[in-house]
JSON list of C-alpha atoms in Angstrom, two decimals:
[
{"chain": "A", "resi": 1, "resn": "MET", "atom": "CA", "xyz": [191.26, 114.89, -77.96]},
{"chain": "A", "resi": 2, "resn": "LYS", "atom": "CA", "xyz": [194.32, 113.90, -76.61]},
{"chain": "A", "resi": 3, "resn": "ALA", "atom": "CA", "xyz": [195.02, 111.08, -74.33]},
{"chain": "A", "resi": 4, "resn": "GLN", "atom": "CA", "xyz": [195.25, 111.26, -70.63]},
{"chain": "A", "resi": 5, "resn": "VAL", "atom": "CA", "xyz": [196.87, 109.78, -67.81]},
{"chain": "A", "resi": 6, "resn": "ILE", "atom": "CA", "xyz": [195.62, 109.54, -64.38]},
{"chain": "A", "resi": 7, "resn": "LEU", "atom": "CA", "xyz": [197.86, 110.97, -61.57]},
{"chain": "A", "resi": 8, "resn": "VAL", "atom": "CA", "xyz": [198.16, 109.15, -58.71]},
{"chain": "A", "resi": 9, "resn": "ASN", "atom": "CA", "xyz": [199.98, 109.80, -55.12]},
{"chain": "A", "resi": 10, "resn": "GLU", "atom": "CA", "xyz": [202.66, 106.84, -53.99]},
{"chain": "A", "resi": 11, "resn": "LEU", "atom": "CA", "xyz": [199.41, 105.12, -52.57]},
{"chain": "A", "resi": 12, "resn": "ASP", "atom": "CA", "xyz": [197.86, 105.14, -56.15]},
{"chain": "A", "resi": 13, "resn": "GLN", "atom": "CA", "xyz": [195.24, 107.56, -54.95]},
{"chain": "A", "resi": 14, "resn": "GLU", "atom": "CA", "xyz": [194.13, 109.61, -57.69]},
{"chain": "A", "resi": 15, "resn": "THR", "atom": "CA", "xyz": [195.61, 113.32, -57.75]},
{"chain": "A", "resi": 16, "resn": "GLY", "atom": "CA", "xyz": [193.95, 114.79, -60.94]},
{"chain": "A", "resi": 17, "resn": "LEU", "atom": "CA", "xyz": [194.38, 114.25, -65.01]},
{"chain": "A", "resi": 18, "resn": "MET", "atom": "CA", "xyz": [197.38, 115.22, -67.67]},
{"chain": "A", "resi": 19, "resn": "GLU", "atom": "CA", "xyz": [197.90, 114.82, -71.25]},
{"chain": "A", "resi": 20, "resn": "LYS", "atom": "CA", "xyz": [199.92, 111.90, -71.73]},
{"chain": "A", "resi": 21, "resn": "MET", "atom": "CA", "xyz": [203.12, 113.31, -73.29]},
{"chain": "A", "resi": 22, "resn": "GLU", "atom": "CA", "xyz": [202.83, 116.62, -70.70]},
{"chain": "A", "resi": 23, "resn": "ALA", "atom": "CA", "xyz": [203.02, 113.93, -67.77]},
{"chain": "A", "resi": 24, "resn": "HIS", "atom": "CA", "xyz": [206.00, 112.15, -69.44]},
{"chain": "A", "resi": 25, "resn": "GLU", "atom": "CA", "xyz": [207.78, 115.03, -70.02]},
{"chain": "A", "resi": 26, "resn": "LYS", "atom": "CA", "xyz": [207.30, 116.71, -66.50]},
{"chain": "A", "resi": 27, "resn": "GLY", "atom": "CA", "xyz": [207.81, 112.96, -65.19]},
{"chain": "A", "resi": 28, "resn": "LEU", "atom": "CA", "xyz": [205.04, 112.94, -63.04]},
{"chain": "A", "resi": 29, "resn": "LEU", "atom": "CA", "xyz": [203.36, 109.96, -61.48]},
{"chain": "A", "resi": 30, "resn": "HIS", "atom": "CA", "xyz": [200.76, 108.08, -63.02]},
{"chain": "A", "resi": 31, "resn": "ARG", "atom": "CA", "xyz": [198.59, 104.99, -63.04]},
{"chain": "A", "resi": 32, "resn": "ALA", "atom": "CA", "xyz": [199.66, 102.03, -65.66]},
{"chain": "A", "resi": 33, "resn": "PHE", "atom": "CA", "xyz": [199.87, 98.64, -66.12]},
{"chain": "A", "resi": 34, "resn": "SER", "atom": "CA", "xyz": [201.54, 95.64, -67.42]},
{"chain": "A", "resi": 35, "resn": "VAL", "atom": "CA", "xyz": [200.10, 92.49, -68.76]},
{"chain": "A", "resi": 36, "resn": "PHE", "atom": "CA", "xyz": [202.51, 89.29, -68.70]},
{"chain": "A", "resi": 37, "resn": "ILE", "atom": "CA", "xyz": [201.11, 86.27, -70.76]},
{"chain": "A", "resi": 38, "resn": "MET", "atom": "CA", "xyz": [202.25, 82.44, -70.50]},
{"chain": "A", "resi": 39, "resn": "ASN", "atom": "CA", "xyz": [201.55, 79.84, -72.39]},
{"chain": "A", "resi": 40, "resn": "ASP", "atom": "CA", "xyz": [200.59, 76.14, -71.32]},
{"chain": "A", "resi": 41, "resn": "GLN", "atom": "CA", "xyz": [204.52, 75.26, -71.84]},
{"chain": "A", "resi": 42, "resn": "GLY", "atom": "CA", "xyz": [205.35, 77.73, -69.35]},
{"chain": "A", "resi": 43, "resn": "ASP", "atom": "CA", "xyz": [207.19, 79.99, -72.02]},
{"chain": "A", "resi": 44, "resn": "MET", "atom": "CA", "xyz": [206.33, 83.91, -71.77]},
{"chain": "A", "resi": 45, "resn": "LEU", "atom": "CA", "xyz": [205.02, 86.20, -74.69]},
{"chain": "A", "resi": 46, "resn": "LEU", "atom": "CA", "xyz": [207.09, 88.84, -75.53]},
{"chain": "A", "resi": 47, "resn": "GLN", "atom": "CA", "xyz": [206.54, 91.59, -77.87]},
{"chain": "A", "resi": 48, "resn": "GLN", "atom": "CA", "xyz": [208.79, 93.91, -79.50]},
{"chain": "A", "resi": 49, "resn": "ARG", "atom": "CA", "xyz": [207.53, 97.54, -79.30]},
{"chain": "A", "resi": 50, "resn": "ALA", "atom": "CA", "xyz": [207.04, 99.38, -82.68]},
{"chain": "A", "resi": 51, "resn": "LEU", "atom": "CA", "xyz": [210.18, 101.18, -84.02]},
{"chain": "A", "resi": 52, "resn": "ASP", "atom": "CA", "xyz": [208.10, 104.42, -83.73]},
{"chain": "A", "resi": 53, "resn": "LYS", "atom": "CA", "xyz": [207.03, 104.19, -79.82]},
{"chain": "A", "resi": 54, "resn": "TYR", "atom": "CA", "xyz": [206.94, 107.78, -78.29]},
{"chain": "A", "resi": 55, "resn": "HIS", "atom": "CA", "xyz": [209.71, 105.77, -76.24]},
{"chain": "A", "resi": 56, "resn": "SER", "atom": "CA", "xyz": [211.48, 102.31, -75.97]},
{"chain": "A", "resi": 57, "resn": "GLY", "atom": "CA", "xyz": [210.59, 101.77, -79.78]},
{"chain": "A", "resi": 58, "resn": "GLY", "atom": "CA", "xyz": [212.18, 98.06, -80.71]},
{"chain": "A", "resi": 59, "resn": "LEU", "atom": "CA", "xyz": [212.74, 97.20, -77.47]},
{"chain": "A", "resi": 60, "resn": "TRP", "atom": "CA", "xyz": [211.53, 94.09, -76.21]},
{"chain": "A", "resi": 61, "resn": "THR", "atom": "CA", "xyz": [208.92, 94.03, -73.18]},
{"chain": "A", "resi": 62, "resn": "ASN", "atom": "CA", "xyz": [205.71, 91.98, -71.88]},
{"chain": "A", "resi": 63, "resn": "ALA", "atom": "CA", "xyz": [202.76, 91.03, -73.82]},
{"chain": "A", "resi": 64, "resn": "CYS", "atom": "CA", "xyz": [201.01, 94.80, -73.46]},
{"chain": "A", "resi": 65, "resn": "CYS", "atom": "CA", "xyz": [201.33, 97.82, -70.85]},
{"chain": "A", "resi": 66, "resn": "SER", "atom": "CA", "xyz": [199.43, 101.29, -71.18]},
{"chain": "A", "resi": 67, "resn": "HIS", "atom": "CA", "xyz": [197.58, 103.69, -68.96]},
{"chain": "A", "resi": 68, "resn": "PRO", "atom": "CA", "xyz": [193.77, 103.66, -68.11]},
{"chain": "A", "resi": 69, "resn": "LEU", "atom": "CA", "xyz": [191.66, 105.94, -69.44]},
{"chain": "A", "resi": 70, "resn": "PRO", "atom": "CA", "xyz": [190.10, 108.36, -66.98]},
{"chain": "A", "resi": 71, "resn": "GLY", "atom": "CA", "xyz": [187.10, 106.26, -64.88]},
{"chain": "A", "resi": 72, "resn": "GLU", "atom": "CA", "xyz": [188.24, 102.98, -66.34]},
{"chain": "A", "resi": 73, "resn": "ALA", "atom": "CA", "xyz": [189.56, 100.32, -63.99]},
{"chain": "A", "resi": 74, "resn": "VAL", "atom": "CA", "xyz": [192.67, 98.65, -63.98]},
{"chain": "A", "resi": 75, "resn": "GLU", "atom": "CA", "xyz": [191.67, 95.20, -64.90]},
{"chain": "A", "resi": 76, "resn": "ALA", "atom": "CA", "xyz": [189.05, 96.51, -67.91]},
{"chain": "A", "resi": 77, "resn": "ALA", "atom": "CA", "xyz": [192.30, 98.68, -69.17]},
{"chain": "A", "resi": 78, "resn": "ALA", "atom": "CA", "xyz": [194.42, 95.77, -69.27]},
{"chain": "A", "resi": 79, "resn": "HIS", "atom": "CA", "xyz": [191.83, 93.52, -71.04]},
{"chain": "A", "resi": 80, "resn": "ARG", "atom": "CA", "xyz": [191.15, 96.15, -73.73]},
{"chain": "A", "resi": 81, "resn": "ARG", "atom": "CA", "xyz": [194.80, 96.89, -74.54]},
{"chain": "A", "resi": 82, "resn": "LEU", "atom": "CA", "xyz": [195.66, 93.15, -74.53]},
{"chain": "A", "resi": 83, "resn": "SER", "atom": "CA", "xyz": [192.98, 92.79, -76.95]},
{"chain": "A", "resi": 84, "resn": "GLU", "atom": "CA", "xyz": [194.25, 96.07, -79.09]},
{"chain": "A", "resi": 85, "resn": "GLU", "atom": "CA", "xyz": [197.70, 95.43, -79.01]},
{"chain": "A", "resi": 86, "resn": "MET", "atom": "CA", "xyz": [198.06, 91.52, -78.87]},
{"chain": "A", "resi": 87, "resn": "GLY", "atom": "CA", "xyz": [194.46, 90.85, -81.04]},
{"chain": "A", "resi": 88, "resn": "PHE", "atom": "CA", "xyz": [193.35, 88.65, -77.83]},
{"chain": "A", "resi": 89, "resn": "ASP", "atom": "CA", "xyz": [192.14, 88.66, -74.71]},
{"chain": "A", "resi": 90, "resn": "CYS", "atom": "CA", "xyz": [192.22, 85.69, -71.57]},
{"chain": "A", "resi": 91, "resn": "PRO", "atom": "CA", "xyz": [191.41, 86.08, -67.91]},
{"chain": "A", "resi": 92, "resn": "LEU", "atom": "CA", "xyz": [193.91, 88.00, -66.02]},
{"chain": "A", "resi": 93, "resn": "ARG", "atom": "CA", "xyz": [194.97, 88.51, -62.01]},
{"chain": "A", "resi": 94, "resn": "GLU", "atom": "CA", "xyz": [196.44, 91.32, -60.53]},
{"chain": "A", "resi": 95, "resn": "LEU", "atom": "CA", "xyz": [199.92, 89.53, -58.90]},
{"chain": "A", "resi": 96, "resn": "PHE", "atom": "CA", "xyz": [201.67, 92.75, -57.41]},
{"chain": "A", "resi": 97, "resn": "GLN", "atom": "CA", "xyz": [202.31, 96.77, -57.49]},
{"chain": "A", "resi": 98, "resn": "PHE", "atom": "CA", "xyz": [205.41, 98.71, -58.02]},
{"chain": "A", "resi": 99, "resn": "THR", "atom": "CA", "xyz": [206.40, 102.09, -58.88]},
{"chain": "A", "resi": 100, "resn": "TYR", "atom": "CA", "xyz": [209.45, 103.07, -61.26]},
{"chain": "A", "resi": 101, "resn": "ARG", "atom": "CA", "xyz": [211.00, 105.94, -62.55]},
{"chain": "A", "resi": 102, "resn": "THR", "atom": "CA", "xyz": [212.92, 106.08, -66.14]},
{"chain": "A", "resi": 103, "resn": "GLU", "atom": "CA", "xyz": [214.26, 108.96, -67.88]},
{"chain": "A", "resi": 104, "resn": "PHE", "atom": "CA", "xyz": [214.76, 108.07, -71.95]},
{"chain": "A", "resi": 105, "resn": "ASP", "atom": "CA", "xyz": [217.66, 109.58, -74.27]},
{"chain": "A", "resi": 106, "resn": "ASN", "atom": "CA", "xyz": [214.51, 111.59, -76.09]},
{"chain": "A", "resi": 107, "resn": "GLY", "atom": "CA", "xyz": [213.89, 113.68, -72.55]},
{"chain": "A", "resi": 108, "resn": "LEU", "atom": "CA", "xyz": [210.63, 111.68, -71.96]},
{"chain": "A", "resi": 109, "resn": "ILE", "atom": "CA", "xyz": [210.26, 110.39, -68.07]},
{"chain": "A", "resi": 110, "resn": "GLU", "atom": "CA", "xyz": [208.20, 107.16, -67.22]},
{"chain": "A", "resi": 111, "resn": "HIS", "atom": "CA", "xyz": [206.90, 107.67, -63.60]},
{"chain": "A", "resi": 112, "resn": "GLU", "atom": "CA", "xyz": [204.48, 105.04, -63.13]},
{"chain": "A", "resi": 113, "resn": "TYR", "atom": "CA", "xyz": [202.42, 103.31, -60.35]},
{"chain": "A", "resi": 114, "resn": "ASP", "atom": "CA", "xyz": [202.29, 99.95, -62.36]},
{"chain": "A", "resi": 115, "resn": "HIS", "atom": "CA", "xyz": [199.77, 97.27, -61.51]},
{"chain": "A", "resi": 116, "resn": "VAL", "atom": "CA", "xyz": [201.04, 93.93, -62.82]},
{"chain": "A", "resi": 117, "resn": "TRP", "atom": "CA", "xyz": [198.79, 91.45, -63.97]},
{"chain": "A", "resi": 118, "resn": "THR", "atom": "CA", "xyz": [199.01, 87.75, -65.55]},
{"chain": "A", "resi": 119, "resn": "GLY", "atom": "CA", "xyz": [197.27, 85.46, -67.91]},
{"chain": "A", "resi": 120, "resn": "THR", "atom": "CA", "xyz": [197.69, 82.35, -69.86]},
{"chain": "A", "resi": 121, "resn": "TYR", "atom": "CA", "xyz": [197.01, 82.26, -73.06]},
{"chain": "A", "resi": 122, "resn": "ASN", "atom": "CA", "xyz": [197.64, 79.57, -76.23]},
{"chain": "A", "resi": 123, "resn": "GLY", "atom": "CA", "xyz": [195.82, 80.63, -79.11]},
{"chain": "A", "resi": 124, "resn": "ALA", "atom": "CA", "xyz": [196.30, 82.65, -82.49]},
{"chain": "A", "resi": 125, "resn": "ILE", "atom": "CA", "xyz": [197.71, 86.74, -82.02]},
{"chain": "A", "resi": 126, "resn": "GLN", "atom": "CA", "xyz": [197.10, 89.47, -83.98]},
{"chain": "A", "resi": 127, "resn": "PRO", "atom": "CA", "xyz": [199.09, 92.19, -83.03]},
{"chain": "A", "resi": 128, "resn": "ASP", "atom": "CA", "xyz": [198.55, 95.88, -84.16]},
{"chain": "A", "resi": 129, "resn": "PRO", "atom": "CA", "xyz": [201.52, 96.67, -86.43]},
{"chain": "A", "resi": 130, "resn": "GLY", "atom": "CA", "xyz": [201.54, 99.92, -85.10]},
{"chain": "A", "resi": 131, "resn": "GLU", "atom": "CA", "xyz": [201.83, 98.69, -81.51]},
{"chain": "A", "resi": 132, "resn": "VAL", "atom": "CA", "xyz": [204.16, 95.60, -82.09]},
{"chain": "A", "resi": 133, "resn": "GLN", "atom": "CA", "xyz": [206.99, 94.94, -84.31]},
{"chain": "A", "resi": 134, "resn": "ALA", "atom": "CA", "xyz": [207.68, 91.49, -83.69]},
{"chain": "A", "resi": 135, "resn": "TYR", "atom": "CA", "xyz": [206.30, 88.64, -81.12]},
{"chain": "A", "resi": 136, "resn": "HIS", "atom": "CA", "xyz": [207.11, 85.03, -79.63]},
{"chain": "A", "resi": 137, "resn": "TYR", "atom": "CA", "xyz": [206.99, 82.82, -76.68]},
{"chain": "A", "resi": 138, "resn": "LEU", "atom": "CA", "xyz": [210.57, 82.38, -74.57]},
{"chain": "A", "resi": 139, "resn": "PRO", "atom": "CA", "xyz": [211.08, 80.13, -72.23]},
{"chain": "A", "resi": 140, "resn": "VAL", "atom": "CA", "xyz": [211.76, 81.59, -68.75]},
{"chain": "A", "resi": 141, "resn": "ASN", "atom": "CA", "xyz": [215.28, 80.69, -68.52]},
{"chain": "A", "resi": 142, "resn": "GLU", "atom": "CA", "xyz": [216.16, 81.81, -72.02]},
{"chain": "A", "resi": 143, "resn": "ILE", "atom": "CA", "xyz": [214.73, 85.55, -70.84]},
{"chain": "A", "resi": 144, "resn": "PHE", "atom": "CA", "xyz": [216.93, 85.48, -67.78]},
{"chain": "A", "resi": 145, "resn": "ARG", "atom": "CA", "xyz": [219.74, 84.67, -69.82]},
{"chain": "A", "resi": 146, "resn": "LEU", "atom": "CA", "xyz": [219.18, 87.56, -72.39]},
{"chain": "A", "resi": 147, "resn": "LEU", "atom": "CA", "xyz": [218.21, 90.03, -69.45]},
{"chain": "A", "resi": 148, "resn": "ALA", "atom": "CA", "xyz": [221.50, 89.03, -68.34]},
{"chain": "A", "resi": 149, "resn": "GLU", "atom": "CA", "xyz": [223.40, 89.16, -71.69]},
{"chain": "A", "resi": 150, "resn": "VAL", "atom": "CA", "xyz": [221.78, 92.07, -73.54]},
{"chain": "A", "resi": 151, "resn": "PRO", "atom": "CA", "xyz": [219.82, 93.98, -70.86]},
{"chain": "A", "resi": 152, "resn": "GLU", "atom": "CA", "xyz": [219.60, 96.96, -73.11]},
{"chain": "A", "resi": 153, "resn": "GLN", "atom": "CA", "xyz": [217.36, 95.19, -75.59]},
{"chain": "A", "resi": 154, "resn": "PHE", "atom": "CA", "xyz": [214.45, 95.03, -72.82]},
{"chain": "A", "resi": 155, "resn": "THR", "atom": "CA", "xyz": [212.36, 97.87, -71.59]},
{"chain": "A", "resi": 156, "resn": "SER", "atom": "CA", "xyz": [213.10, 99.30, -68.31]},
{"chain": "A", "resi": 157, "resn": "TRP", "atom": "CA", "xyz": [209.58, 98.12, -66.51]},
{"chain": "A", "resi": 158, "resn": "PHE", "atom": "CA", "xyz": [209.99, 94.86, -68.18]},
{"chain": "A", "resi": 159, "resn": "ARG", "atom": "CA", "xyz": [214.00, 94.26, -66.30]},
{"chain": "A", "resi": 160, "resn": "LEU", "atom": "CA", "xyz": [212.56, 95.50, -63.03]},
{"chain": "A", "resi": 161, "resn": "ALA", "atom": "CA", "xyz": [209.09, 93.68, -63.42]},
{"chain": "A", "resi": 162, "resn": "PHE", "atom": "CA", "xyz": [210.35, 90.46, -64.76]},
{"chain": "A", "resi": 163, "resn": "PRO", "atom": "CA", "xyz": [212.08, 88.12, -62.05]},
{"chain": "A", "resi": 164, "resn": "ARG", "atom": "CA", "xyz": [209.11, 89.34, -59.23]},
{"chain": "A", "resi": 165, "resn": "VAL", "atom": "CA", "xyz": [206.62, 87.96, -61.61]},
{"chain": "A", "resi": 166, "resn": "ILE", "atom": "CA", "xyz": [208.44, 84.41, -61.70]},
{"chain": "A", "resi": 167, "resn": "ASP", "atom": "CA", "xyz": [208.65, 84.55, -58.35]},
{"chain": "A", "resi": 168, "resn": "GLN", "atom": "CA", "xyz": [204.91, 85.18, -57.76]},
{"chain": "A", "resi": 169, "resn": "LEU", "atom": "CA", "xyz": [204.27, 82.69, -60.44]},
{"chain": "A", "resi": 170, "resn": "ARG", "atom": "CA", "xyz": [206.42, 79.96, -58.59]},
{"chain": "A", "resi": 171, "resn": "VAL", "atom": "CA", "xyz": [204.51, 80.40, -55.39]}
]
């Protein structure tokens, strides 16, 4: 069975289900989440998406992101994918939600109602090579510098969410 996403309206109310690739081809708004992980030194975990991902392959982004399965709570999905993609889990808390739309060169469209989660983790990382090309922790100031100098090396949703995540964590 092909993966499905949960279609939503602008209030994140479920309106139906659709096969994931079809939703990305049509650019329909669907529920998603992004997980941002910090370590005790205040550095952020970045992953470089695997080169053969259906979009944004090779770009740097937050620890993980995906879509909840039909009937799955967003928090449960965030824990599931963090474990599947990065090989660890940790306590998470939701920071905010936002909606974005990005068109890619391959014709796909990300139109997501994104729930943004954060957590702290200092242990071993065992990423799935089918999902993650590389990873490392970077100081927040270094990420701001890279975003200013080479924004094209980062995913669209990371560029949008990162400054707000940092603002929320500093409160």
